[in-house]
mmCIF file of C-alpha atoms in Angstrom:
data_model
loop_
_atom_site.group_PDB
_atom_site.id
_atom_site.type_symbol
_atom_site.label_atom_id
_atom_site.label_comp_id
_atom_site.label_asym_id
_atom_site.label_seq_id
_atom_site.Cartn_x
_atom_site.Cartn_y
_atom_site.Cartn_z
ATOM 1 C CA MET A 1 -44.407 27.177 -9.855
ATOM 2 C CA SER A 2 -41.598 29.083 -7.662
ATOM 3 C CA ASN A 3 -41.203 32.281 -8.565
ATOM 4 C CA VAL A 4 -37.642 32.867 -7.000
ATOM 5 C CA PHE A 5 -36.223 29.858 -9.228
ATOM 6 C CA ARG A 6 -37.981 31.191 -12.624
ATOM 7 C CA PRO A 7 -34.747 34.097 -12.407
ATOM 8 C CA PHE A 8 -32.322 32.059 -11.992
ATOM 9 C CA LEU A 9 -33.493 29.886 -14.992
ATOM 10 C CA GLN A 10 -34.341 32.985 -17.247
ATOM 11 C CA LYS A 11 -30.383 33.697 -16.564
ATOM 12 C CA VAL A 12 -28.893 30.318 -18.041
ATOM 13 C CA GLY A 13 -31.321 29.515 -20.281
ATOM 14 C CA SER A 14 -31.922 33.548 -22.357
ATOM 15 C CA GLY A 15 -29.099 32.283 -24.935
ATOM 16 C CA ASN A 16 -26.051 33.655 -26.228
ATOM 17 C CA HIS A 17 -26.857 37.701 -26.819
ATOM 18 C CA THR A 18 -28.885 38.064 -23.819
ATOM 19 C CA GLY A 19 -28.366 34.610 -20.933
ATOM 20 C CA GLU A 20 -26.236 35.617 -17.907
ATOM 21 C CA ASN A 21 -23.765 33.885 -15.225
ATOM 22 C CA LEU A 22 -24.734 32.965 -12.422
ATOM 23 C CA THR A 23 -23.088 34.499 -9.030
ATOM 24 C CA ARG A 24 -21.715 32.208 -6.785
ATOM 25 C CA ALA A 25 -24.589 32.803 -4.155
ATOM 26 C CA GLU A 26 -27.368 32.329 -6.982
ATOM 27 C CA ALA A 27 -25.944 29.054 -7.790
ATOM 28 C CA ALA A 28 -26.140 27.728 -4.164
ATOM 29 C CA THR A 29 -29.521 28.799 -3.579
ATOM 30 C CA ALA A 30 -30.743 27.129 -7.077
ATOM 31 C CA THR A 31 -28.978 23.657 -6.616
ATOM 32 C CA LYS A 32 -30.145 23.928 -2.701
ATOM 33 C CA MET A 33 -33.802 24.037 -4.500
ATOM 34 C CA MET A 34 -33.713 21.921 -6.771
ATOM 35 C CA LEU A 35 -32.087 19.354 -4.156
ATOM 36 C CA VAL A 36 -35.192 19.828 -1.286
ATOM 37 C CA GLY A 37 -37.901 20.195 -4.819
ATOM 38 C CA GLU A 38 -38.561 23.627 -3.954
ATOM 39 C CA ALA A 39 -38.190 24.088 -7.924
ATOM 40 C CA THR A 40 -40.939 22.125 -10.005
ATOM 41 C CA PRO A 41 -40.398 19.376 -11.611
ATOM 42 C CA ALA A 42 -40.526 21.579 -15.093
ATOM 43 C CA GLN A 43 -37.887 23.857 -13.839
ATOM 44 C CA ILE A 44 -35.398 21.518 -12.764
ATOM 45 C CA GLY A 45 -35.494 19.732 -16.171
ATOM 46 C CA ALA A 46 -35.075 22.971 -18.066
ATOM 47 C CA PHE A 47 -32.468 24.580 -15.601
ATOM 48 C CA LEU A 48 -30.430 21.428 -15.850
ATOM 49 C CA ILE A 49 -30.217 20.912 -19.682
ATOM 50 C CA ALA A 50 -29.968 24.940 -20.067
ATOM 51 C CA HIS A 51 -26.964 24.678 -18.097
ATOM 52 C CA ARG A 52 -25.063 22.523 -19.752
ATOM 53 C CA ILE A 53 -25.815 24.247 -22.967
ATOM 54 C CA LYS A 54 -24.343 27.486 -21.731
ATOM 55 C CA ARG A 55 -21.599 25.774 -19.817
ATOM 56 C CA PRO A 56 -20.294 26.492 -16.126
ATOM 57 C CA THR A 57 -18.684 28.864 -14.847
ATOM 58 C CA PRO A 58 -16.406 28.817 -11.897
ATOM 59 C CA ASP A 59 -18.329 30.773 -9.812
ATOM 60 C CA GLU A 60 -21.441 28.847 -10.648
ATOM 61 C CA LEU A 61 -19.279 25.127 -9.616
ATOM 62 C CA ALA A 62 -18.514 26.737 -6.665
ATOM 63 C CA GLY A 63 -22.033 27.947 -5.584
ATOM 64 C CA MET A 64 -23.042 24.819 -6.408
ATOM 65 C CA LEU A 65 -20.425 23.236 -3.808
ATOM 66 C CA ASP A 66 -21.018 25.140 -1.863
ATOM 67 C CA ALA A 67 -25.064 23.723 -1.634
ATOM 68 C CA TYR A 68 -23.193 20.448 -1.213
ATOM 69 C CA ASN A 69 -21.192 21.310 1.410
ATOM 70 C CA GLU A 70 -24.351 23.013 3.584
ATOM 71 C CA LEU A 71 -26.488 20.064 2.944
ATOM 72 C CA GLY A 72 -24.735 17.021 1.990
ATOM 73 C CA PRO A 73 -22.342 14.441 4.302
ATOM 74 C CA LYS A 74 -18.591 14.895 4.983
ATOM 75 C CA LEU A 75 -16.379 12.216 7.108
ATOM 76 C CA GLN A 76 -14.542 13.987 10.106
ATOM 77 C CA PRO A 77 -11.085 14.315 10.045
ATOM 78 C CA ILE A 78 -9.029 11.658 11.487
ATOM 79 C CA ALA A 79 -5.072 11.202 12.763
ATOM 80 C CA SER A 80 -2.957 11.234 9.220
ATOM 81 C CA GLU A 81 0.575 12.567 8.599
ATOM 82 C CA ARG A 82 -0.639 12.556 5.222
ATOM 83 C CA SER A 83 -3.600 14.693 3.730
ATOM 84 C CA VAL A 84 -6.453 12.616 3.249
ATOM 85 C CA ILE A 85 -7.124 11.502 -0.663
ATOM 86 C CA VAL A 86 -10.882 11.906 -2.485
ATOM 87 C CA PHE A 87 -10.455 10.443 -5.468
ATOM 88 C CA GLY A 88 -13.050 12.004 -7.957
ATOM 89 C CA ILE A 89 -14.315 9.567 -10.404
ATOM 90 C CA PRO A 90 -17.620 9.853 -12.406
ATOM 91 C CA TYR A 91 -20.551 8.376 -11.080
ATOM 92 C CA ASP A 92 -21.848 6.629 -13.861
ATOM 93 C CA GLY A 93 -19.195 4.099 -13.846
ATOM 94 C CA ARG A 94 -16.843 2.852 -16.659
ATOM 95 C CA THR A 95 -18.189 1.083 -19.714
ATOM 96 C CA ARG A 96 -14.769 0.502 -21.680
ATOM 97 C CA THR A 97 -11.941 -0.206 -19.720
ATOM 98 C CA ALA A 98 -11.225 -1.609 -16.698
ATOM 99 C CA PRO A 99 -11.089 0.021 -13.692
ATOM 100 C CA ILE A 100 -8.675 -0.090 -11.083
ATOM 101 C CA SER A 101 -9.044 2.630 -8.319
ATOM 102 C CA PRO A 102 -9.926 0.837 -5.414
ATOM 103 C CA ILE A 103 -6.551 -1.628 -6.172
ATOM 104 C CA THR A 104 -4.954 1.754 -5.829
ATOM 105 C CA ALA A 105 -7.027 2.537 -2.658
ATOM 106 C CA LEU A 106 -5.788 -0.596 -0.954
ATOM 107 C CA ILE A 107 -2.350 -0.003 -2.357
ATOM 108 C CA LEU A 108 -2.388 3.670 -0.184
ATOM 109 C CA ALA A 109 -4.211 2.743 3.194
ATOM 110 C CA ALA A 110 -1.477 -0.133 3.175
ATOM 111 C CA VAL A 111 1.032 2.162 3.848
ATOM 112 C CA GLY A 112 -0.993 4.795 5.850
ATOM 113 C CA GLN A 113 -1.759 6.839 3.246
ATOM 114 C CA PRO A 114 -5.596 7.517 3.827
ATOM 115 C CA VAL A 115 -8.184 7.779 0.632
ATOM 116 C CA VAL A 116 -12.083 8.354 0.502
ATOM 117 C CA MET A 117 -14.198 7.862 -2.377
ATOM 118 C CA HIS A 118 -17.720 8.505 -3.337
ATOM 119 C CA GLY A 119 -20.221 7.462 -5.594
ATOM 120 C CA GLY A 120 -23.519 5.843 -5.852
ATOM 121 C CA ASP A 121 -24.976 2.405 -7.859
ATOM 122 C CA ARG A 122 -25.492 2.168 -11.509
ATOM 123 C CA LEU A 123 -26.880 5.994 -13.014
ATOM 124 C CA PRO A 124 -26.941 7.649 -15.989
ATOM 125 C CA THR A 125 -26.000 8.438 -18.175
ATOM 126 C CA LYS A 126 -23.255 5.534 -19.073
ATOM 127 C CA TYR A 127 -24.897 3.308 -16.632
ATOM 128 C CA GLY A 128 -21.212 1.745 -16.205
ATOM 129 C CA ILE A 129 -20.032 -0.298 -13.410
ATOM 130 C CA PRO A 130 -19.689 1.706 -10.234
ATOM 131 C CA LEU A 131 -17.097 1.979 -7.720
ATOM 132 C CA VAL A 132 -19.567 0.708 -4.731
ATOM 133 C CA GLU A 133 -20.339 -2.615 -6.922
ATOM 134 C CA ILE A 134 -16.820 -3.440 -7.103
ATOM 135 C CA TRP A 135 -15.972 -3.665 -4.009
ATOM 136 C CA GLN A 136 -19.063 -5.912 -2.881
ATOM 137 C CA GLY A 137 -17.370 -8.195 -5.163
ATOM 138 C CA LEU A 138 -14.629 -7.727 -3.761
ATOM 139 C CA GLY A 139 -16.208 -9.095 -0.195
ATOM 140 C CA VAL A 140 -16.616 -4.741 1.074
ATOM 141 C CA ASP A 141 -19.969 -3.538 1.129
ATOM 142 C CA TRP A 142 -20.511 0.224 1.938
ATOM 143 C CA THR A 143 -24.096 0.038 1.311
ATOM 144 C CA ASN A 144 -25.054 -0.560 4.532
ATOM 145 C CA LEU A 145 -23.419 1.685 6.279
ATOM 146 C CA SER A 146 -24.384 4.941 8.302
ATOM 147 C CA LEU A 147 -22.269 7.400 7.949
ATOM 148 C CA ASP A 148 -21.347 7.132 11.905
ATOM 149 C CA LYS A 149 -20.293 3.365 10.573
ATOM 150 C CA THR A 150 -18.173 4.634 7.418
ATOM 151 C CA GLN A 151 -16.494 6.955 9.932
ATOM 152 C CA GLN A 152 -15.529 4.412 12.054
ATOM 153 C CA VAL A 153 -13.998 2.266 9.178
ATOM 154 C CA PHE A 154 -12.115 5.313 7.752
ATOM 155 C CA GLU A 155 -10.700 5.550 11.404
ATOM 156 C CA GLN A 156 -9.337 2.045 11.341
ATOM 157 C CA THR A 157 -9.166 1.053 7.888
ATOM 158 C CA GLY A 158 -7.627 4.313 6.212
ATOM 159 C CA ILE A 159 -10.622 4.215 3.368
ATOM 160 C CA GLY A 160 -13.681 6.116 3.468
ATOM 161 C CA PHE A 161 -16.765 5.473 1.558
ATOM 162 C CA VAL A 162 -19.373 8.181 1.253
ATOM 163 C CA TYR A 163 -22.371 6.622 -0.660
ATOM 164 C CA THR A 164 -24.590 9.226 -1.918
ATOM 165 C CA PRO A 165 -27.453 7.090 -1.769
ATOM 166 C CA GLN A 166 -27.833 6.301 1.701
ATOM 167 C CA HIS A 167 -26.002 8.985 2.853
ATOM 168 C CA PHE A 168 -26.806 12.123 0.651
ATOM 169 C CA PRO A 169 -30.415 10.846 -0.255
ATOM 170 C CA LEU A 170 -31.272 14.322 -1.227
ATOM 171 C CA ILE A 171 -29.219 14.329 -4.805
ATOM 172 C CA ASN A 172 -31.411 10.829 -5.592
ATOM 173 C CA SER A 173 -34.550 13.080 -7.312
ATOM 174 C CA ILE A 174 -31.640 14.608 -9.619
ATOM 175 C CA TRP A 175 -30.656 11.136 -11.203
ATOM 176 C CA ASP A 176 -34.270 10.573 -12.518
ATOM 177 C CA TYR A 177 -34.019 14.190 -14.255
ATOM 178 C CA ARG A 178 -29.920 12.793 -15.450
ATOM 179 C CA ASP A 179 -31.953 9.650 -17.098
ATOM 180 C CA GLN A 180 -34.536 11.438 -18.703
ATOM 181 C CA LEU A 181 -32.279 14.141 -20.250
ATOM 182 C CA GLY A 182 -29.867 12.089 -21.487
ATOM 183 C CA LYS A 183 -27.355 14.308 -20.969
ATOM 184 C CA ARG A 184 -24.583 14.992 -18.123
ATOM 185 C CA PRO A 185 -25.754 18.539 -16.317
ATOM 186 C CA PRO A 186 -23.093 20.548 -14.850
ATOM 187 C CA LEU A 187 -23.437 18.640 -11.633
ATOM 188 C CA ALA A 188 -22.085 15.594 -13.091
ATOM 189 C CA THR A 189 -19.098 18.113 -13.346
ATOM 190 C CA MET A 190 -19.301 19.547 -10.413
ATOM 191 C CA GLU A 191 -19.394 16.103 -8.259
ATOM 192 C CA LEU A 192 -15.374 14.976 -9.330
ATOM 193 C CA ILE A 193 -14.262 17.715 -7.655
ATOM 194 C CA TRP A 194 -17.093 17.584 -4.810
ATOM 195 C CA CYS A 195 -15.189 17.413 -0.933
ATOM 196 C CA PRO A 196 -16.899 14.737 1.378
ATOM 197 C CA TYR A 197 -14.189 15.193 4.285
ATOM 198 C CA ALA A 198 -14.117 17.773 5.974
ATOM 199 C CA GLY A 199 -9.789 17.973 7.492
ATOM 200 C CA ASP A 200 -6.833 18.656 5.682
ATOM 201 C CA VAL A 201 -7.130 16.738 1.883
ATOM 202 C CA HIS A 202 -5.246 16.069 -1.359
ATOM 203 C CA MET A 203 -8.468 16.378 -3.712
ATOM 204 C CA ILE A 204 -7.454 14.501 -6.741
ATOM 205 C CA PRO A 205 -10.203 14.665 -9.787
ATOM 206 C CA GLY A 206 -9.744 13.160 -12.998
ATOM 207 C CA PHE A 207 -11.110 15.100 -16.264
ATOM 208 C CA VAL A 208 -11.936 13.993 -19.835
ATOM 209 C CA HIS A 209 -11.939 17.520 -21.735
ATOM 210 C CA PRO A 210 -8.698 20.187 -21.260
ATOM 211 C CA PRO A 211 -11.235 22.934 -20.374
ATOM 212 C CA THR A 212 -12.266 20.711 -17.765
ATOM 213 C CA GLU A 213 -8.985 21.103 -15.899
ATOM 214 C CA THR A 214 -9.114 24.773 -15.738
ATOM 215 C CA LEU A 215 -12.697 24.818 -14.567
ATOM 216 C CA PHE A 216 -11.309 23.045 -12.104
ATOM 217 C CA GLN A 217 -8.179 24.739 -11.135
ATOM 218 C CA LEU A 218 -10.287 28.287 -10.794
ATOM 219 C CA THR A 219 -12.951 26.038 -9.087
ATOM 220 C CA LEU A 220 -10.951 24.560 -6.727
ATOM 221 C CA ALA A 221 -9.141 28.186 -5.658
ATOM 222 C CA LEU A 222 -12.790 29.561 -5.256
ATOM 223 C CA GLN A 223 -13.132 26.452 -2.360
ATOM 224 C CA ASN A 224 -9.802 27.256 -0.812
ATOM 225 C CA ILE A 225 -8.642 23.904 -1.639
ATOM 226 C CA THR A 226 -5.068 24.037 -2.838
ATOM 227 C CA LYS A 227 -3.698 20.583 -2.844
ATOM 228 C CA TYR A 228 -4.423 18.836 -5.890
ATOM 229 C CA THR A 229 -3.744 16.726 -8.936
ATOM 230 C CA LEU A 230 -5.751 16.869 -12.335
ATOM 231 C CA VAL A 231 -5.704 13.097 -14.303
ATOM 232 C CA LYS A 232 -6.906 13.271 -17.876
ATOM 233 C CA GLY A 233 -7.654 10.005 -17.134
ATOM 234 C CA LEU A 234 -9.467 6.630 -18.653
ATOM 235 C CA GLU A 235 -12.882 7.588 -19.004
ATOM 236 C CA GLY A 236 -12.561 10.938 -17.032
ATOM 237 C CA SER A 237 -11.698 8.765 -13.916
ATOM 238 C CA CYS A 238 -8.546 9.076 -11.821
ATOM 239 C CA ASP A 239 -7.108 5.946 -13.828
ATOM 240 C CA LEU A 240 -3.891 6.628 -15.617
ATOM 241 C CA PRO A 241 -4.298 5.307 -19.379
ATOM 242 C CA ARG A 242 -1.706 3.326 -20.657
ATOM 243 C CA ASP A 243 -2.344 3.629 -24.316
ATOM 244 C CA ARG A 244 -1.341 7.283 -24.131
ATOM 245 C CA THR A 245 0.928 9.938 -22.488
ATOM 246 C CA ALA A 246 -0.915 10.894 -18.924
ATOM 247 C CA ILE A 247 -1.515 14.147 -18.973
ATOM 248 C CA ILE A 248 -1.587 15.666 -15.186
ATOM 249 C CA GLY A 249 -2.042 18.944 -13.935
ATOM 250 C CA LEU A 250 0.014 19.525 -10.185
ATOM 251 C CA SER A 251 -1.039 22.438 -7.827
ATOM 252 C CA THR A 252 1.788 24.897 -6.900
ATOM 253 C CA PRO A 253 1.729 27.404 -3.880
ATOM 254 C CA SER A 254 1.696 29.938 -6.487
ATOM 255 C CA GLY A 255 -1.748 28.328 -7.737
ATOM 256 C CA GLU A 256 -0.631 28.224 -11.283
ATOM 257 C CA LEU A 257 -0.396 24.272 -12.641
ATOM 258 C CA ASP A 258 3.015 22.083 -12.817
ATOM 259 C CA ARG A 259 2.831 20.204 -16.032
ATOM 260 C CA LEU A 260 3.359 16.088 -16.337
ATOM 261 C CA HIS A 261 3.219 14.154 -18.647
ATOM 262 C CA LEU A 262 4.129 10.552 -18.353
ATOM 263 C CA ALA A 263 4.771 7.912 -21.183
ATOM 264 C CA PRO A 264 4.457 4.217 -20.668
ATOM 265 C CA ARG A 265 7.297 3.214 -22.208
ATOM 266 C CA ASP A 266 9.357 5.018 -20.617
ATOM 267 C CA TYR A 267 8.708 3.177 -17.834
ATOM 268 C CA GLY A 268 8.487 -0.987 -19.180
ATOM 269 C CA PHE A 269 4.471 -0.848 -20.162
ATOM 270 C CA THR A 270 3.214 -1.556 -22.435
ATOM 271 C CA THR A 271 1.190 0.847 -24.226
ATOM 272 C CA LYS A 272 -2.731 -0.855 -24.656
ATOM 273 C CA ASN A 273 -5.459 -0.738 -21.736
ATOM 274 C CA VAL A 274 -7.568 -3.354 -20.456
ATOM 275 C CA PRO A 275 -10.694 -3.979 -21.559
ATOM 276 C CA LEU A 276 -13.149 -3.981 -19.226
ATOM 277 C CA GLY A 277 -15.491 -7.507 -19.985
ATOM 278 C CA THR A 278 -18.124 -8.545 -17.642
ATOM 279 C CA THR A 279 -18.174 -7.813 -13.200
ATOM 280 C CA GLU A 280 -17.127 -11.184 -13.156
ATOM 281 C CA GLU A 281 -14.163 -11.467 -15.550
ATOM 282 C CA LEU A 282 -13.388 -7.975 -13.901
ATOM 283 C CA LEU A 283 -13.482 -9.420 -10.772
ATOM 284 C CA THR A 284 -11.367 -12.418 -11.146
ATOM 285 C CA GLU A 285 -8.810 -10.452 -12.757
ATOM 286 C CA MET A 286 -9.183 -7.910 -9.809
ATOM 287 C CA GLN A 287 -8.372 -10.931 -7.656
ATOM 288 C CA ALA A 288 -5.442 -12.160 -9.294
ATOM 289 C CA VAL A 289 -4.023 -8.968 -9.120
ATOM 290 C CA LEU A 290 -4.440 -8.964 -5.487
ATOM 291 C CA ALA A 291 -2.292 -12.242 -5.048
ATOM 292 C CA GLY A 292 0.493 -11.028 -7.262
ATOM 293 C CA ASN A 293 -0.176 -12.980 -10.353
ATOM 294 C CA PRO A 294 1.637 -10.966 -13.382
ATOM 295 C CA ILE A 295 -1.345 -10.352 -15.507
ATOM 296 C CA GLU A 296 -2.397 -7.400 -17.600
ATOM 297 C CA LEU A 297 -4.162 -6.065 -14.917
ATOM 298 C CA THR A 298 -1.377 -5.972 -13.059
ATOM 299 C CA GLN A 299 0.572 -3.948 -15.347
ATOM 300 C CA THR A 300 -2.021 -1.122 -14.641
ATOM 301 C CA ALA A 301 -2.392 -1.553 -11.124
ATOM 302 C CA LEU A 302 1.909 -1.057 -10.929
ATOM 303 C CA TRP A 303 1.353 1.907 -12.841
ATOM 304 C CA ASN A 304 -1.172 3.728 -11.098
ATOM 305 C CA GLY A 305 -0.387 2.233 -7.770
ATOM 306 C CA GLY A 306 3.501 3.352 -8.443
ATOM 307 C CA PHE A 307 2.364 6.997 -9.678
ATOM 308 C CA TYR A 308 0.322 7.437 -6.141
ATOM 309 C CA LEU A 309 2.828 6.336 -3.524
ATOM 310 C CA TRP A 310 4.898 9.047 -5.504
ATOM 311 C CA GLN A 311 2.706 11.730 -5.284
ATOM 312 C CA SER A 312 0.989 10.992 -1.979
ATOM 313 C CA GLY A 313 5.275 11.358 -0.798
ATOM 314 C CA VAL A 314 5.304 8.000 0.444
ATOM 315 C CA CYS A 315 8.053 7.455 -2.563
ATOM 316 C CA PRO A 316 10.497 9.962 -3.853
ATOM 317 C CA ASP A 317 9.874 9.404 -7.844
ATOM 318 C CA MET A 318 8.131 7.469 -10.077
ATOM 319 C CA ARG A 319 10.553 4.684 -10.436
ATOM 320 C CA SER A 320 10.990 4.007 -6.716
ATOM 321 C CA GLY A 321 7.003 4.037 -6.646
ATOM 322 C CA LEU A 322 6.580 1.548 -9.420
ATOM 323 C CA ALA A 323 9.126 -0.908 -7.623
ATOM 324 C CA LYS A 324 7.119 -0.179 -3.748
ATOM 325 C CA ALA A 325 3.526 -0.700 -5.717
ATOM 326 C CA ALA A 326 5.358 -3.990 -6.995
ATOM 327 C CA GLU A 327 6.394 -5.617 -4.167
ATOM 328 C CA LEU A 328 3.245 -4.745 -1.495
ATOM 329 C CA LEU A 329 1.281 -6.814 -3.970
ATOM 330 C CA ILE A 330 4.163 -9.747 -4.282
ATOM 331 C CA ASN A 331 4.318 -9.688 -0.793
ATOM 332 C CA GLY A 332 0.522 -9.847 0.249
ATOM 333 C CA VAL A 333 0.237 -6.690 1.935
ATOM 334 C CA VAL A 334 -1.980 -5.490 -0.241
ATOM 335 C CA ALA A 335 -4.208 -8.530 0.246
ATOM 336 C CA ASN A 336 -4.463 -8.076 3.608
ATOM 337 C CA LYS A 337 -5.444 -4.761 3.382
ATOM 338 C CA LEU A 338 -8.353 -5.890 1.480
ATOM 339 C CA GLN A 339 -8.870 -8.515 3.996
ATOM 340 C CA GLN A 340 -8.213 -5.985 6.876
ATOM 341 C CA LEU A 341 -10.933 -3.889 5.158
ATOM 342 C CA SER A 342 -13.308 -6.569 4.557
ATOM 343 C CA GLN A 343 -13.248 -7.821 8.444
ATOM 344 C CA VAL A 344 -13.747 -4.626 9.807
ATOM 345 C CA VAL A 345 -16.685 -3.319 7.672
ATOM 346 C CA ASN A 346 -18.709 -6.856 8.430
ATOM 347 C CA SER A 347 -17.963 -6.232 11.902
ATOM 348 C CA ILE A 348 -19.677 -2.381 12.009
ATOM 349 C CA ALA A 349 -22.155 -3.423 9.729
ATOM 350 C CA LYS A 350 -23.605 -6.280 12.089
ATOM 351 C CA THR A 351 -23.147 -4.448 15.179
ATOM 352 C CA ALA A 352 -25.353 -1.528 13.452
ATOM 353 C CA PHE A 353 -28.391 -3.934 13.132
ATOM 354 C CA GLN A 354 -27.832 -5.355 16.900
ATOM 355 C CA PRO A 355 -30.819 -4.113 19.201
ATOM 356 C CA VAL A 356 -30.221 -1.348 22.120
#
């Protein structure tokens, strides 16, 4: 048993009347002790579920991020006129609606807007389709690249993917606890605002529950991250919904949120989301989108591509963003970007296995 960790557990696990919040430093220490195995399995499991029941504070999430920033990987700054976008998407994937973020990333990178994504394999509690599996189906396998090799891809293509099983193996053990507990602990919330990029950044995390938006806002302020877009997206992702008005919070210099509501019908989109079928069906639909075919998923790609082209400053407003996204898809620019990305990844992966 760890006597150092026990007071942290006592604080978060003592109930409404006698429980206490951790300080930022305590949360950082507790997180590091869980990651490196200095806390016992019983302590880790108890802490994760107790902290979920208590609910995290901004200071606690900031401390957890401090631990991730100390122990985890970061892609290094690249030359870019724009802040690098880091998408915060739930690691446990999607199960109900078709994801579009890989195509969004390609649309942005095709016009010089760099993007970083991060995640792992099929993970608890949903075990939905993860980003890395979609990329593999599109011909881009991030799983065999070291962080240095991923950096090279990022510099050459404007797209980077921090694959946590390879680049941050310390967090692998935590997934076993999350599977056994059957609930997402606050670490899963914190991951959405983790920034594995060391330069000027535009954070775009997704969320589900309205209180999470305020939690993100306050935590990002403690992390000195001032440029962010908070999206109440599909299944907690950054994908804008089409079945309802999109609710978005934009950062401002004063630290307040600028509220934005986007109704799909106002821009000529049908108000329905594309359901997620099999992985093979999703990949077939994505290839059709990349070919410029007017299928239902293309509407989702345009809706999201247009919004992010606008928010990244590539386009001055939503309507011009939508027109630009359509142009990039129809003219094959996005498909060419995917081809370039695949070629660069495959080339760099081969050099990684050549003898010195």
